[in-house]
Every structure is written in C-alpha cells, then in structure tokens.
Short mmCIF file of C-alpha atoms in Angstrom, two decimals:
data_model
loop_
_atom_site.label_atom_id
_atom_site.label_comp_id
_atom_site.label_asym_id
_atom_site.label_seq_id
_atom_site.Cartn_x
_atom_site.Cartn_y
_atom_site.Cartn_z
CA MET M 262 117.47 120.55 110.43
CA ARG M 263 120.09 121.51 112.54
CA GLU M 264 123.60 122.58 111.62
CA THR M 265 125.32 119.65 113.36
CA ASP M 266 122.76 117.26 111.47
CA THR M 267 124.04 118.64 108.15
CA ASP M 268 127.61 118.04 109.08
CA GLU M 269 126.67 114.66 110.17
CA ASP M 270 124.97 113.88 107.09
CA GLU M 271 127.83 115.15 104.91
CA GLU M 272 130.11 113.13 106.72
CA PHE M 273 127.89 110.12 106.35
CA ALA M 274 127.19 110.85 102.78
CA GLU M 275 131.21 110.61 102.17
CA PHE M 276 131.57 107.55 104.13
CA ALA M 277 128.64 105.71 102.48
CA ALA M 278 129.90 106.82 99.05
CA SER M 279 133.32 105.54 99.91
CA ARG M 280 132.07 102.12 101.26
CA ALA M 281 129.17 101.42 99.04
CA PRO M 282 131.29 99.58 96.29
CA TRP M 283 132.93 97.47 98.77
CA LEU M 284 129.62 96.53 100.55
CA ARG M 285 128.07 95.98 97.24
CA ARG M 286 130.53 93.34 96.12
CA THR M 287 130.24 91.58 99.50
CA ALA M 288 126.60 91.59 99.15
CA TYR M 289 127.08 90.29 95.84
CA LEU M 290 129.14 87.41 97.21
CA LEU M 291 126.51 86.51 99.76
CA SER M 292 123.51 86.78 97.70
CA GLY M 293 124.78 85.74 94.30
CA ASP M 294 123.10 88.29 92.26
CA TRP M 295 123.38 92.01 91.71
CA HIS M 296 119.77 92.85 92.17
CA THR M 297 119.70 91.48 95.54
CA ALA M 298 123.14 92.81 96.36
CA ASP M 299 121.98 96.30 95.49
CA ASP M 300 118.92 95.81 97.88
CA LEU M 301 120.89 94.46 100.69
CA THR M 302 123.40 97.61 100.30
CA GLN M 303 120.68 99.91 100.34
CA THR M 304 119.24 98.50 103.43
CA ALA M 305 122.45 98.39 105.22
CA ILE M 306 123.32 102.07 104.36
CA THR M 307 119.99 103.08 105.36
CA SER M 308 120.60 101.42 108.70
CA LEU M 309 123.98 102.78 109.13
CA TYR M 310 122.38 106.27 108.74
CA LEU M 311 119.88 105.50 111.38
CA HIS M 312 122.40 104.74 114.00
CA TRP M 313 125.22 107.15 112.28
CA PRO M 314 125.51 109.58 115.35
CA ARG M 315 126.64 106.35 117.47
CA VAL M 316 128.60 104.61 114.44
CA ARG M 317 130.69 107.75 113.59
CA ARG M 318 132.24 107.64 116.93
CA MET M 319 133.27 103.94 116.90
CA GLU M 320 136.58 102.88 116.42
CA ASN M 321 135.63 100.48 113.65
CA PRO M 322 132.58 101.85 111.56
CA ASP M 323 133.64 99.60 108.67
CA GLY M 324 133.07 96.51 110.94
CA TYR M 325 129.72 97.89 111.86
CA ALA M 326 128.75 98.30 108.18
CA ARG M 327 129.93 94.94 107.44
CA THR M 328 127.97 93.43 110.26
CA THR M 329 124.66 95.32 109.31
CA LEU M 330 125.08 94.16 105.87
CA VAL M 331 125.41 90.36 106.88
CA ASN M 332 122.64 90.75 109.12
CA ALA M 333 120.58 92.49 106.32
CA PHE M 334 121.53 89.32 104.23
CA LEU M 335 120.79 86.87 107.06
CA ALA M 336 117.39 88.38 107.54
CA GLU M 337 116.37 88.29 104.04
CA ARG M 338 117.29 84.80 103.84
CA ARG M 339 115.12 83.92 106.78
CA SER M 340 112.41 85.18 104.50
CA PRO M 341 110.81 82.08 102.96
CA TRP M 342 110.29 84.02 99.71
CA ARG M 343 114.01 83.82 98.81
CA ARG M 344 115.14 80.43 97.68
CA VAL M 345 117.84 79.27 95.64
CA LEU M 346 117.30 77.71 92.65
CA LEU M 347 118.92 74.72 91.47
CA ARG M 348 118.97 74.40 87.84
CA PHE M 349 121.08 72.79 85.33
CA GLU M 350 121.91 73.10 81.69
CA LYS M 351 123.69 70.54 79.36
CA GLU M 352 125.14 73.24 77.02
CA PRO M 353 128.16 74.83 77.84
CA LEU M 354 127.68 78.87 78.60
CA SER M 355 131.05 79.60 77.19
CA PRO M 356 134.14 78.07 76.10
CA VAL M 357 136.20 80.50 78.11
CA THR M 358 137.99 78.83 80.94
CA ASP M 359 137.95 81.80 83.47
CA LEU M 360 134.41 82.22 82.99
CA ASP M 361 133.71 78.66 83.75
CA ALA M 362 135.71 78.68 86.88
CA ILE M 363 133.79 81.84 88.13
CA LEU M 364 130.40 80.30 87.38
CA ASP M 365 131.31 77.20 89.24
CA LEU M 366 132.42 79.05 92.25
CA ARG M 367 129.26 81.30 92.16
CA GLN M 368 127.18 78.24 91.83
CA ALA M 369 129.01 76.36 94.57
CA LEU M 370 128.71 79.40 96.94
CA ALA M 371 125.07 79.86 96.24
CA ALA M 372 124.37 76.40 97.28
CA LEU M 373 125.95 76.71 100.57
CA PRO M 374 123.21 77.55 103.48
CA PRO M 375 123.11 81.34 104.48
CA ARG M 376 125.04 81.27 107.65
CA GLN M 377 127.94 79.13 106.05
CA ARG M 378 128.02 81.42 103.01
CA ALA M 379 128.35 84.37 105.12
CA THR M 380 131.13 82.85 107.09
CA VAL M 381 132.97 81.80 104.01
CA VAL M 382 132.75 85.32 102.81
CA LEU M 383 133.68 87.07 105.84
CA ARG M 384 136.54 84.72 106.47
CA TYR M 385 138.19 84.43 102.77
CA TYR M 386 136.86 87.71 101.01
CA CYS M 387 136.61 90.06 104.03
CA ASP M 388 139.59 88.44 105.43
CA LEU M 389 138.34 88.45 109.07
CA GLY M 390 139.76 86.46 111.62
CA VAL M 391 137.65 83.75 113.66
CA GLU M 392 136.70 86.22 116.55
CA GLN M 393 135.93 89.03 114.20
CA THR M 394 133.68 86.65 112.19
CA ALA M 395 131.87 85.48 115.32
CA GLU M 396 131.23 89.06 116.39
CA ALA M 397 129.84 89.84 112.93
CA LEU M 398 127.60 86.61 113.20
CA ASN M 399 126.83 87.05 116.71
CA CYS M 400 127.84 83.62 117.20
CA SER M 401 130.46 81.26 119.14
CA LEU M 402 134.14 80.95 117.80
CA GLY M 403 133.22 77.07 117.68
CA THR M 404 130.49 77.71 115.22
CA VAL M 405 132.62 79.90 113.09
CA LYS M 406 135.37 77.11 112.88
CA SER M 407 132.62 74.34 112.24
CA GLN M 408 130.71 76.67 109.83
CA THR M 409 134.08 77.53 107.90
CA ALA M 410 135.21 73.86 107.89
CA ARG M 411 131.77 72.69 106.41
CA GLY M 412 131.43 75.58 104.15
CA LEU M 413 134.89 74.68 102.48
CA GLU M 414 134.14 71.11 102.46
CA ALA M 415 130.89 71.64 100.76
CA LEU M 416 132.69 74.06 98.01
CA ARG M 417 135.23 71.42 97.56
CA ARG M 418 132.58 68.80 97.16
CA ALA M 419 130.70 70.99 94.83
CA LEU M 420 133.49 72.03 92.71
CA GLU M 421 134.80 68.20 92.65
CA LEU M 422 131.43 66.96 91.48
CA ARG M 423 131.28 69.69 88.86
CA HIS M 424 134.57 68.59 87.44
CA HIS M 425 133.82 64.88 87.60
CA HIS M 426 130.72 65.68 85.30
CA ASP M 427 132.57 67.82 83.16
CA ARG M 428 135.05 64.92 82.16
CA GLN M 429 131.76 62.98 81.60
CA GLN M 430 129.69 65.26 79.94
CA PRO M 431 129.16 69.16 79.84
CA LEU M 432 127.11 70.27 82.66
CA HIS M 433 126.90 74.10 83.59
CA PRO M 434 124.59 76.01 85.99
CA VAL M 435 122.13 78.68 84.39
CA THR M 436 123.54 81.95 84.98
CA GLU M 437 122.12 84.42 87.42
CA GLY M 438 119.92 87.15 86.50
CA ASN M 439 116.96 84.82 86.71
CA ARG M 440 116.28 84.90 90.22
CA THR M 441 114.89 87.46 92.25
CA MET R 246 141.75 84.06 88.15
CA THR R 247 143.92 81.78 86.58
CA GLY R 248 141.74 79.10 85.05
CA ARG R 249 139.52 76.42 86.64
CA THR R 250 139.94 75.93 90.33
CA ASP R 251 142.08 72.80 91.17
CA LEU R 252 140.41 71.03 93.97
CA ASP R 253 143.66 69.86 95.28
CA ASP R 254 144.76 73.26 95.71
CA LEU R 255 141.59 74.93 96.96
CA GLN R 256 143.57 76.16 99.76
CA GLU R 257 142.45 79.50 101.79
CA HIS R 258 144.71 81.85 99.91
CA SER R 259 143.38 80.46 96.60
CA LEU R 260 139.79 80.72 97.57
CA THR R 261 140.30 84.52 98.75
CA LEU R 262 141.73 85.24 95.18
CA GLU R 263 138.69 83.16 93.76
CA LEU R 264 136.04 85.33 95.83
CA GLY R 265 137.64 88.46 94.90
CA ALA R 266 137.71 87.62 91.04
CA LEU R 267 134.16 86.76 91.15
CA ALA R 268 133.30 89.91 93.22
CA HIS R 269 135.05 92.12 90.60
CA ALA R 270 133.74 90.16 87.42
CA ALA R 271 132.88 92.52 84.72
CA ASP R 272 129.17 91.55 84.63
CA ALA R 273 128.15 93.72 87.14
CA PRO R 274 125.25 96.00 86.27
CA PRO R 275 125.11 99.95 87.19
CA SER R 276 124.82 100.11 90.81
CA ARG R 277 121.36 100.90 92.09
CA VAL R 278 122.59 101.91 95.45
CA ASP R 279 121.04 105.53 96.08
CA ILE R 280 122.73 107.23 99.11
CA PRO R 281 120.34 110.40 99.22
CA ALA R 282 117.58 108.11 99.38
CA ALA R 283 119.09 106.07 102.16
CA VAL R 284 119.63 109.33 103.91
CA GLN R 285 116.06 110.38 103.38
CA SER R 286 114.63 107.10 104.53
CA GLY R 287 116.94 106.98 107.61
CA ARG R 288 115.78 110.39 108.44
CA ARG R 289 112.31 109.37 108.21
CA LEU R 290 112.80 106.32 110.63
CA ARG R 291 114.47 108.47 113.12
CA ARG R 292 111.64 110.90 113.22
CA ARG R 293 109.41 107.84 113.63
CA ARG R 294 111.51 106.67 116.45
CA ARG R 295 111.48 109.97 118.03
CA ARG R 296 107.79 110.35 117.88
CA VAL R 297 107.40 106.80 119.42
CA ARG R 298 109.76 108.01 122.32
CA LEU R 299 107.66 111.05 122.83
CA GLY R 300 104.68 108.89 123.27
CA ALA R 301 103.04 110.41 120.02
CA THR R 302 100.54 108.38 118.30
CA ALA R 303 102.21 106.00 116.11
CA LEU R 304 102.21 106.80 112.52
CA ALA R 305 99.50 105.16 110.62
CA LEU R 306 100.82 103.06 107.61
CA THR R 307 98.62 104.11 104.74
CA ALA R 308 98.79 102.74 101.20
CA VAL R 309 101.24 104.64 98.78
CA THR R 310 99.49 107.45 97.26
CA VAL R 311 100.16 108.42 93.49
CA GLY R 312 99.41 111.58 92.08
CA ALA R 313 102.40 112.65 89.74
CA LEU R 314 101.66 112.14 85.97
CA LEU R 315 104.26 110.65 83.48
CA ALA R 316 105.43 112.49 80.87
CA GLY R 317 103.79 111.13 77.80
CA PRO R 318 104.99 109.96 74.60
CA GLY R 319 106.63 112.72 72.56
CA HIS R 320 108.12 114.74 75.29
CA ALA R 321 111.66 115.34 75.70
CA PRO R 322 113.68 113.10 77.80
CA THR R 323 113.42 114.30 81.38
CA PRO R 324 115.09 112.95 84.54
CA VAL R 325 112.12 112.28 87.18
CA PRO R 326 112.52 115.13 89.88
CA ALA R 327 113.89 113.51 92.93
CA ASP R 328 111.21 114.98 95.08
CA VAL R 329 108.47 113.28 92.69
CA GLN R 330 110.50 109.96 92.32
CA ARG R 331 110.84 109.52 96.02
CA GLY R 332 107.73 111.11 97.18
CA PRO R 333 106.83 114.47 98.32
CA ALA R 334 107.61 113.81 101.91
CA ASP R 335 108.75 110.64 103.53
CA GLY R 336 110.86 109.37 100.76
CA TRP R 337 110.95 105.93 99.57
CA GLN R 338 108.73 103.86 101.60
CA GLY R 339 109.83 100.41 100.22
CA PRO R 340 107.61 97.73 98.89
CA ALA R 341 106.64 96.40 102.18
CA ARG R 342 104.11 99.26 102.25
CA TRP R 343 102.44 98.41 98.96
CA HIS R 344 99.00 96.83 99.49
CA LEU R 345 98.59 93.90 97.21
CA PRO R 346 95.48 92.83 95.84
CA GLY R 347 94.73 90.40 98.56
CA ARG R 348 96.85 88.19 100.71
CA VAL R 349 98.69 85.08 99.43
CA ASP R 350 96.59 82.21 99.75
CA PRO R 351 98.82 79.70 101.75
CA HIS R 352 97.18 76.84 100.09
CA ASP R 353 98.19 78.27 96.74
CA PRO R 354 101.58 80.23 97.45
CA ILE R 355 102.58 81.18 94.05
CA ARG R 356 100.25 83.25 91.74
CA SER R 357 101.32 84.84 88.43
CA THR R 358 100.26 88.22 87.58
CA ALA R 359 101.71 88.03 84.18
CA GLN R 360 102.48 85.68 81.40
CA PHE R 361 104.87 85.88 78.40
CA GLY R 362 103.67 85.38 75.18
CA TRP R 363 105.95 85.82 72.30
CA LEU R 364 109.41 85.30 73.19
CA PRO R 365 112.84 85.54 70.93
CA PRO R 366 114.17 82.41 69.53
CA GLY R 367 116.12 80.48 72.29
CA ALA R 368 114.34 82.11 75.23
CA GLY R 369 112.09 79.05 76.11
CA ALA R 370 112.78 78.50 79.84
CA LYS R 371 110.03 80.12 81.57
CA GLY R 372 109.26 80.21 85.56
CA TYR R 373 107.78 82.33 88.19
CA THR R 374 109.02 83.34 91.54
CA GLN R 375 107.14 85.22 94.32
CA THR R 376 108.38 87.39 97.33
CA GLY R 377 106.24 88.78 99.82
CA TRP R 378 105.63 91.68 97.93
CA ARG R 379 106.02 90.85 94.36
CA SER R 380 105.37 88.17 91.94
CA ASP R 381 107.66 87.89 88.59
CA ALA R 382 107.35 85.83 85.59
CA LEU R 383 110.95 84.99 84.20
CA ALA R 384 112.50 83.86 81.14
CA SER R 385 115.74 82.98 80.08
CA GLY R 386 117.41 82.57 76.88
CA LYS R 387 120.69 81.83 75.22
CA ALA R 388 123.85 83.85 75.64
CA ALA R 389 124.36 86.14 72.66
CA PRO R 390 127.41 85.27 70.56
CA GLY R 391 130.34 86.28 72.67
CA ALA R 392 128.40 87.32 75.65
CA GLU R 393 128.97 85.77 78.99
CA MET R 394 125.48 85.85 80.25
CA ARG R 395 122.16 84.57 79.14
CA GLU R 396 119.42 86.85 77.91
CA THR R 397 117.03 87.20 80.54
CA PHE R 398 113.53 88.81 80.76
CA ARG R 399 111.30 89.51 83.66
CA LEU R 400 107.85 90.63 83.86
CA PHE R 401 106.35 92.35 87.03
CA VAL R 402 102.95 94.08 87.31
CA TYR R 403 102.68 96.73 89.91
CA PRO R 404 99.90 96.73 92.22
CA ARG R 405 96.80 98.51 91.46
CA GLY R 406 97.33 102.23 92.08
CA VAL R 407 101.05 102.13 92.39
CA ASP R 408 102.68 104.34 89.65
CA PRO R 409 106.43 103.29 89.40
CA ALA R 410 107.36 106.80 88.17
CA VAL R 411 106.17 108.08 91.61
CA LYS R 412 106.90 105.49 94.31
CA GLY R 413 108.21 102.08 94.08
CA ALA R 414 111.05 102.97 91.51
CA ARG R 415 113.37 100.67 93.38
CA ASP R 416 115.94 101.66 90.68
CA PRO R 417 116.95 105.28 91.17
CA ALA R 418 119.51 104.89 88.51
CA MET R 419 117.03 104.58 86.13
CA LYS R 420 115.80 108.22 86.50
CA TYR R 421 115.20 109.12 82.89
CA ARG R 422 112.11 108.34 81.11
CA LEU R 423 112.18 108.44 77.45
CA PRO R 424 109.08 108.07 75.41
CA ALA R 425 108.69 104.56 73.82
CA PRO R 426 105.69 103.48 71.28
CA ASP R 427 102.30 102.57 72.92
CA VAL R 428 102.14 99.13 73.94
CA ASN R 429 98.87 97.83 72.63
CA GLY R 430 97.42 101.17 72.39
CA ARG R 431 98.35 102.27 75.77
CA ARG R 432 101.21 104.64 77.13
CA ALA R 433 104.68 103.26 77.25
CA TYR R 434 108.20 104.63 78.32
CA TRP R 435 111.85 103.27 78.86
CA ALA R 436 113.14 103.82 82.40
CA THR R 437 117.04 104.25 81.95
CA SER R 438 119.95 105.71 83.33
CA ASN R 439 121.04 107.27 80.16
CA ALA R 440 119.09 110.37 78.94
CA GLY R 441 120.08 109.69 75.34
CA GLN R 442 119.98 105.90 75.30
CA PRO R 443 116.58 103.89 75.96
CA VAL R 444 118.19 100.47 76.03
CA SER R 445 121.38 99.04 76.95
CA THR R 446 122.96 95.45 76.93
CA MET R 447 123.33 95.21 80.99
CA GLU R 448 119.87 96.17 81.59
CA SER R 449 116.61 97.86 80.08
CA LEU R 450 113.14 98.68 81.36
CA LEU R 451 110.00 99.02 79.61
CA ARG R 452 106.95 100.25 81.47
CA TRP R 453 103.40 100.31 79.98
CA GLN R 454 99.89 100.38 81.34
CA SER R 455 97.97 97.39 81.06
CA ALA R 456 94.21 97.47 80.16
CA ASP R 457 93.20 97.40 83.86
CA GLY R 458 95.30 100.39 84.56
CA ARG R 459 98.06 98.54 86.31
CA TRP R 460 101.69 99.25 85.44
CA VAL R 461 103.68 96.56 83.85
CA GLU R 462 107.27 96.50 83.87
CA LEU R 463 109.44 94.27 81.27
CA THR R 464 113.22 94.09 82.55
CA ALA R 465 115.83 92.76 80.18
CA GLN R 466 119.30 91.93 80.78
CA TYR R 467 122.05 90.85 78.48
CA VAL R 468 120.23 91.43 75.20
CA PRO R 469 122.29 92.79 72.53
CA VAL R 470 121.57 96.57 71.72
CA PRO R 471 120.85 96.22 68.12
CA GLY R 472 117.07 95.50 67.67
CA GLN R 473 116.45 95.35 71.30
CA GLU R 474 113.90 97.85 71.41
CA ARG R 475 111.73 95.86 68.96
CA THR R 476 112.38 92.82 70.80
CA LEU R 477 111.05 94.17 73.96
CA LEU R 478 108.13 96.15 72.51
CA ARG R 479 106.97 92.77 70.67
CA ILE R 480 107.30 90.76 74.00
CA ALA R 481 105.35 93.57 75.78
CA ALA R 482 102.62 93.53 73.18
CA SER R 483 102.29 89.72 73.61
CA ALA R 484 102.29 89.36 77.39
CA THR R 485 99.18 88.87 79.30
CA VAL R 486 98.42 90.59 82.48
CA ALA R 487 96.11 88.33 84.61
CA ASP R 488 96.11 86.66 87.80
CA SER R 489 96.43 82.97 87.72
CA ALA R 490 97.48 80.22 90.24
CA VAL R 491 100.63 78.35 89.23
CA PRO R 492 100.36 74.45 89.62
CA VAL R 493 103.35 72.63 91.14
CA PRO R 494 104.42 68.87 91.27
CA VAL R 495 104.41 68.48 95.23
CA SER R 496 102.23 69.34 98.25
CA ILE R 497 102.54 68.93 101.78
CA THR R 498 99.92 67.30 103.89
CA ASP R 499 101.24 68.00 107.30
CA LEU R 500 103.56 70.66 108.67
CA PRO R 501 105.37 70.51 112.10
CA GLU R 502 104.11 72.54 114.62
CA GLY R 503 105.25 76.27 114.66
CA SER R 504 105.78 76.24 110.98
CA THR R 505 105.47 79.89 109.75
CA GLY R 506 105.83 81.84 106.48
CA ASP R 507 106.37 85.05 108.27
CA ASP R 508 103.91 88.05 107.31
CA SER R 509 104.05 87.08 103.79
CA GLY R 510 103.20 83.36 103.74
CA PHE R 511 105.29 80.58 102.30
CA GLY R 512 107.50 81.18 99.42
CA MET R 513 107.96 79.42 96.10
CA ASP R 514 110.12 79.67 93.06
CA ASN R 515 109.40 77.43 90.08
CA TRP R 516 110.97 77.10 86.68
CA LEU R 517 109.43 75.23 83.74
CA SER R 518 110.59 74.59 80.37
CA ASP R 519 108.28 74.92 77.42
CA ASP R 520 109.26 71.19 76.60
CA THR R 521 107.74 69.25 79.33
CA SER R 522 109.97 66.48 78.61
CA ASP R 523 112.98 68.52 79.28
CA THR R 524 114.54 67.96 82.63
CA ASN R 525 115.27 71.62 82.98
CA TRP R 526 113.13 73.06 85.76
CA SER R 527 112.78 72.88 89.53
CA VAL R 528 110.38 74.02 92.14
CA ALA R 529 111.25 75.24 95.60
CA ILE R 530 109.10 75.87 98.37
CA GLY R 531 110.50 77.35 101.85
CA TRP R 532 109.26 78.20 105.14
CA GLN R 533 110.38 78.83 108.66
CA LEU R 534 110.30 76.70 111.82
CA HIS R 535 111.42 78.32 114.97
CA GLY R 536 114.01 80.07 113.29
CA TYR R 537 115.27 77.41 110.89
CA ASP R 538 114.84 77.88 106.97
CA ILE R 539 113.23 74.52 105.56
CA SER R 540 113.19 74.28 101.72
CA LEU R 541 111.20 71.55 99.98
CA THR R 542 112.94 71.20 96.41
CA ALA R 543 111.58 69.17 93.48
CA ALA R 544 113.46 68.50 89.97
CA PRO R 545 113.09 65.82 87.43
CA TYR R 546 115.28 62.97 88.39
CA THR R 547 118.61 62.70 86.38
CA GLU R 548 121.72 61.08 87.34
CA ALA R 549 123.53 64.43 87.59
CA THR R 550 121.05 66.37 89.37
CA ASP R 551 120.38 63.52 92.03
CA GLN R 552 123.95 63.03 92.59
CA GLN R 553 124.38 67.02 92.97
CA LEU R 554 121.40 67.43 95.01
CA ARG R 555 122.47 64.90 97.28
CA GLN R 556 126.07 65.55 97.79
CA LEU R 557 125.70 69.60 98.04
CA ALA R 558 124.42 69.49 101.59
CA SER R 559 125.54 67.40 104.65
CA HIS R 560 123.58 64.53 105.42
CA GLU R 561 121.90 65.70 108.54
CA GLN R 562 120.54 68.68 106.90
CA GLN R 563 118.86 67.14 103.82
CA ALA R 564 116.77 64.19 103.21
CA CYS R 565 116.07 63.18 99.41
CA GLU R 566 113.95 60.58 97.86
CA THR R 567 113.08 59.76 94.20
CA VAL R 568 109.32 59.50 93.43
CA LYS R 569 107.56 59.43 90.11
CA GLY R 570 110.47 60.69 88.43
CA LEU R 571 111.14 63.51 90.55
CA ASP R 572 114.15 64.15 92.73
CA VAL R 573 112.36 65.48 96.29
CA CYS R 574 114.54 67.00 98.81
CA LEU R 575 114.06 68.80 102.13
CA THR R 576 116.81 70.73 103.59
CA HIS R 577 116.88 72.96 106.54
CA ASN R 578 119.55 75.48 106.97
CA GLY R 579 120.56 75.97 110.56
CA PRO R 580 122.40 74.62 113.30
CA ASP R 581 122.94 71.00 113.60
CA LYS R 582 120.45 70.27 116.20
CA ALA R 583 116.93 70.27 114.44
CA PRO R 584 113.99 72.08 116.17
CA ALA R 585 112.16 69.79 118.70
CA ALA R 586 109.17 70.40 116.44
CA LEU R 587 111.07 68.64 113.47
CA THR R 588 112.44 66.05 115.48
CA ALA R 589 108.91 65.10 116.74
CA VAL R 590 107.87 64.38 113.22
CA GLY R 591 111.04 62.35 112.66
CA GLY R 592 113.27 65.05 111.21
CA LEU R 593 113.43 65.73 107.56
CA LYS R 594 112.98 62.02 106.75
CA GLY R 595 109.91 62.00 108.67
CA LEU R 596 108.70 65.16 107.44
CA LEU R 597 109.43 63.72 103.64
CA LYS R 598 106.66 61.21 104.22
CA HIS R 599 104.27 63.85 104.36
CA VAL R 600 105.10 65.32 100.96
CA ARG R 601 102.79 64.24 98.13
CA VAL R 602 104.35 64.11 94.62
CA PHE R 603 102.46 64.45 91.49
CA GLY R 604 104.97 63.35 88.87
CA LEU R 605 106.27 64.68 86.00
CA ASP R 606 103.09 65.46 83.96
CA PRO R 607 101.66 68.96 84.61
CA ALA R 608 98.27 67.92 84.00
CA ASN R 609 98.55 66.25 87.33
CA TRP R 610 99.75 68.99 89.47
CA THR R 611 98.21 70.88 92.08
CA THR R 612 97.73 74.43 93.29
CA HIS R 613 96.84 73.03 96.79
CA VAL R 614 100.35 73.05 98.17
CA LEU R 615 100.17 73.48 101.88
CA PRO R 616 97.82 72.09 104.41
#
C-alpha cells in the first residue's frame, strides 16, 4: 500500500470513528432497531471509504455521509424482506411515563413509510432544511414539503389514537428487538 | 423528555427534542460498527473496481470457505484473531455471499430452519422472519421487573459449511469465545464482547453445532444475568433444527404485472402466539412493483387494531378489509401516483380482491402463498 493510502486510511478512520455514533443514532431513528442501525452504519461507512478520496475533498463530508446512510436505509427498505411488524399488547410495558412516550414515538415513527420517515428524521433530528433534505433524498422541494406534512400528520394521528386508547384501555406496542 | 407528548404541542421543536431523546435512549446495545472491517471491505471493493476498469476478469463469486477451528471447551478465553474472524484475505464478504441451501420457494416464501422448544415462563409469543439470506425464529417474553425491554430470543441456523467464527460473524464486537457446556453433546461456546463475562443483559450469544453440522446461534436480549446461562443452555438443548414451511392465513391469487421480489424472492414476517385464540399476532408479506414497496398484512380483527391499521396510513396508500375475523390490509409506500400496473388491476382495492383469507384457525392456513 502506498504511503498516501495509509495517510488517507488514517484520516478516514478518524473521521469514521468520530461520526459513527451520530450515524448510528440516525440509523436507529430510521430503522427502529439497533441491529439494523449497526448494519446500516456499517454499510454507510464502507461506502464512505470506497469514495473517501473524493469525499475528503468535499466541503461537507458529513452531508455526504448522511446521504449515504439514508440511501442505505431506503435501499434496505426496498428489499421486500424487511417489513414493519405491527403487533399489539394489552399489558402496559412499564409504568414509567417517559418510557411510554419514547415507545409511543418509536412506534409511530416505525409506522411511517420509509421515505416519509427519512424526511421527518432528516428535518427534525438532523435539523436539515427543505433544500438539504431534498438533496439528501434526491427529490424535489415539493416532495419534501408534502412528505414532511404527511409524516407529521401521521405522527399526530398515531399518537392521538394511542392516547385515545390509553384513556379507554391500556394498549402498548411490543418493544423492538424482535425484528430483524 | 418531559413526559408524554401532548398532541396539541407536537410542534417542530418538540419533535426535535423527542427524536433526540429517542436516539439517546439508554437501551442501546453496544455498537457493532467495525471501522477496520469497513476499511478492509472498502479496499476489497476498490481493488475489484480497479480490476474491472482494467478489463481484468471479474472476480468469481465463490462460496465462503471455512477452515479455522474453534477453540474447544476448556480453552482459556481467547479473542478471535482479526485475520481469522474476517477471513484471510478479502475481509468480510457479507451474508450475500452465503450460499443458502436452495433458493426460497416463491410459493412458500417463509421457511423455518429452527424451532423453539422450551422457553422460560412468560416467553410465549413466537414468530418467524426471513430475509433474503437468513431465517430466524423469534420469541418474546415479558420485561423483567424494573427492566424497560422485553426478553427476546432469536434462533438462527447458519448455512451448511459456514462457520460463524470464521466468516459471517456480523458482530465484530463479540470477538471473544468463552467455552460453554456442550449442547446435546455437541461443542458450544459463548460469543461475547467481554473476555471475562459470557453473558450480559443487553445481549448474549450462544453458538453450538447441530447434529447435521450446521452452527446454530441463540441470541438473547434483555435477559437478567442471574440464571441466564442456565436458561439459554436449556433453550438451546430443547431447540429443534429442521427446515419446515410456515403456514400463513392469507395468499395472493394474482399479482400485478411487474411484481418482483428482487434477487431473494418475496418477504414475509409472521408472529404467532402459543394461544391461537389470542389476537396478538400478525403476518406481513412484501414485494416490489416498479420501485414501489407493497405490503400485505393480516392480523386478527379487534376494534383497536382495526382502527389503528386504518388510520396509520393515508387512504390512497392503503386498502383494508375485514374477512373471516382478520383485518387484511394492502399498503404501498411510494409517491401518491400508483404504478400503472397497479392501477390496471383497480389499485390496492382491486388487488385486495385477489387476496384469499383462510381465517383464524391455523389448521386452515396455507404454505402456497403466491401465484
């Protein structure tokens, strides 16, 4: 291996190590489970390495990394083998209110179609604007706006419905970890 | 996070905070992301691209080779050497290169390679899921007192000839192998990230060889450490390794032109409860149509599930019907405008007419799922 390759590899390893936790958390919000999040992050980092000679010269390598991750997620969701599993449980998981809220949001997020979910995560977790989100998803500004509106509306509906049922009878989602 | 989200206050800032709290939740297992492995794999891909560019013969895809031997019981804990775990030259090849024993039958898209026998009290809900490269049997139990997450068990049988200690160890963090008591007289070990601790609450891995030589992996999550080794060994000893078809309560008699299941076939998840009178299960079948993902889901009708299923998706992207006690829904994930091939069959509502429903009694279910 050439010396420049070694330097590049060290630079890449440093970049990847510093960004991996952030990518993994984003992947978790996209996928809804940590196993898949690890797989997606691994895929994204491998792809980043493949293009590192070009990426390292970019103004915004973080943006490229994020787009790579989202693409990995959407590609994985296009595979018919991955499906969100809807399952319901009558027993409350835990009396902890904060945990309930976390699980509610996770379940509501998981129910969104993949591109809607990606839009919501990019806009509200990654704090991207409409244009940046459109760039990351390779779609129009109008699509980002409509997907955002729909995503938010679906989240509201899902949470509203959950609260409605909570008032009538306990109904909680089964936790993650039982999906691949 | 300051308590349950107030719907009226689900504003943008609130959502950002909620997502942040969710992403930083304390239940995250240790990361399995392996940057050196990514570099190694990336190098391999670069080399391949260079060779292709130079007009060299494309690299032949060959089955994963195995060779290294496991440390047997009684050996001191040893980390798996990196060059062994990732392979001698090419590094992690990924599950796509595993050669499964035969392709998935599109008429019977979900097959089980392992079945649970004994499970600890409370772990009754069972299910199966299949990806293009792996089939898992799953079981879910109750959350331990004070724990946030439910106990989860997953059984996976590696393809014949694949040794997870050599290749396919998708979990580089689990680099230590600690000897475990034999399972049904066959060698076994714990794969762990901690050389001094075979199991943990977050995740534990027990691997053993089945009678036919295939490696079996039991993954446990959120199981309290006290008594866990004994529990997992008992689960392993009672598990059955056998290929079988998993019947489901729906089938499709016709598919829109252009429907495809990519290289792997059609996908399916299902969850069953031991109690067939329980309403606590669902089945999902997925495929693609000109870039759209289409899902067929079926779950026992209840007022709550029915309402939730119908309201979670927008109307133009979902069609539902209640037949023979099952809520059956077709959903597509994609832009609003449905593919012409779907429109040609009357959209999701039209396609729903091609779904056969076999009711709640598993005795009536089918393994002939697709046309």
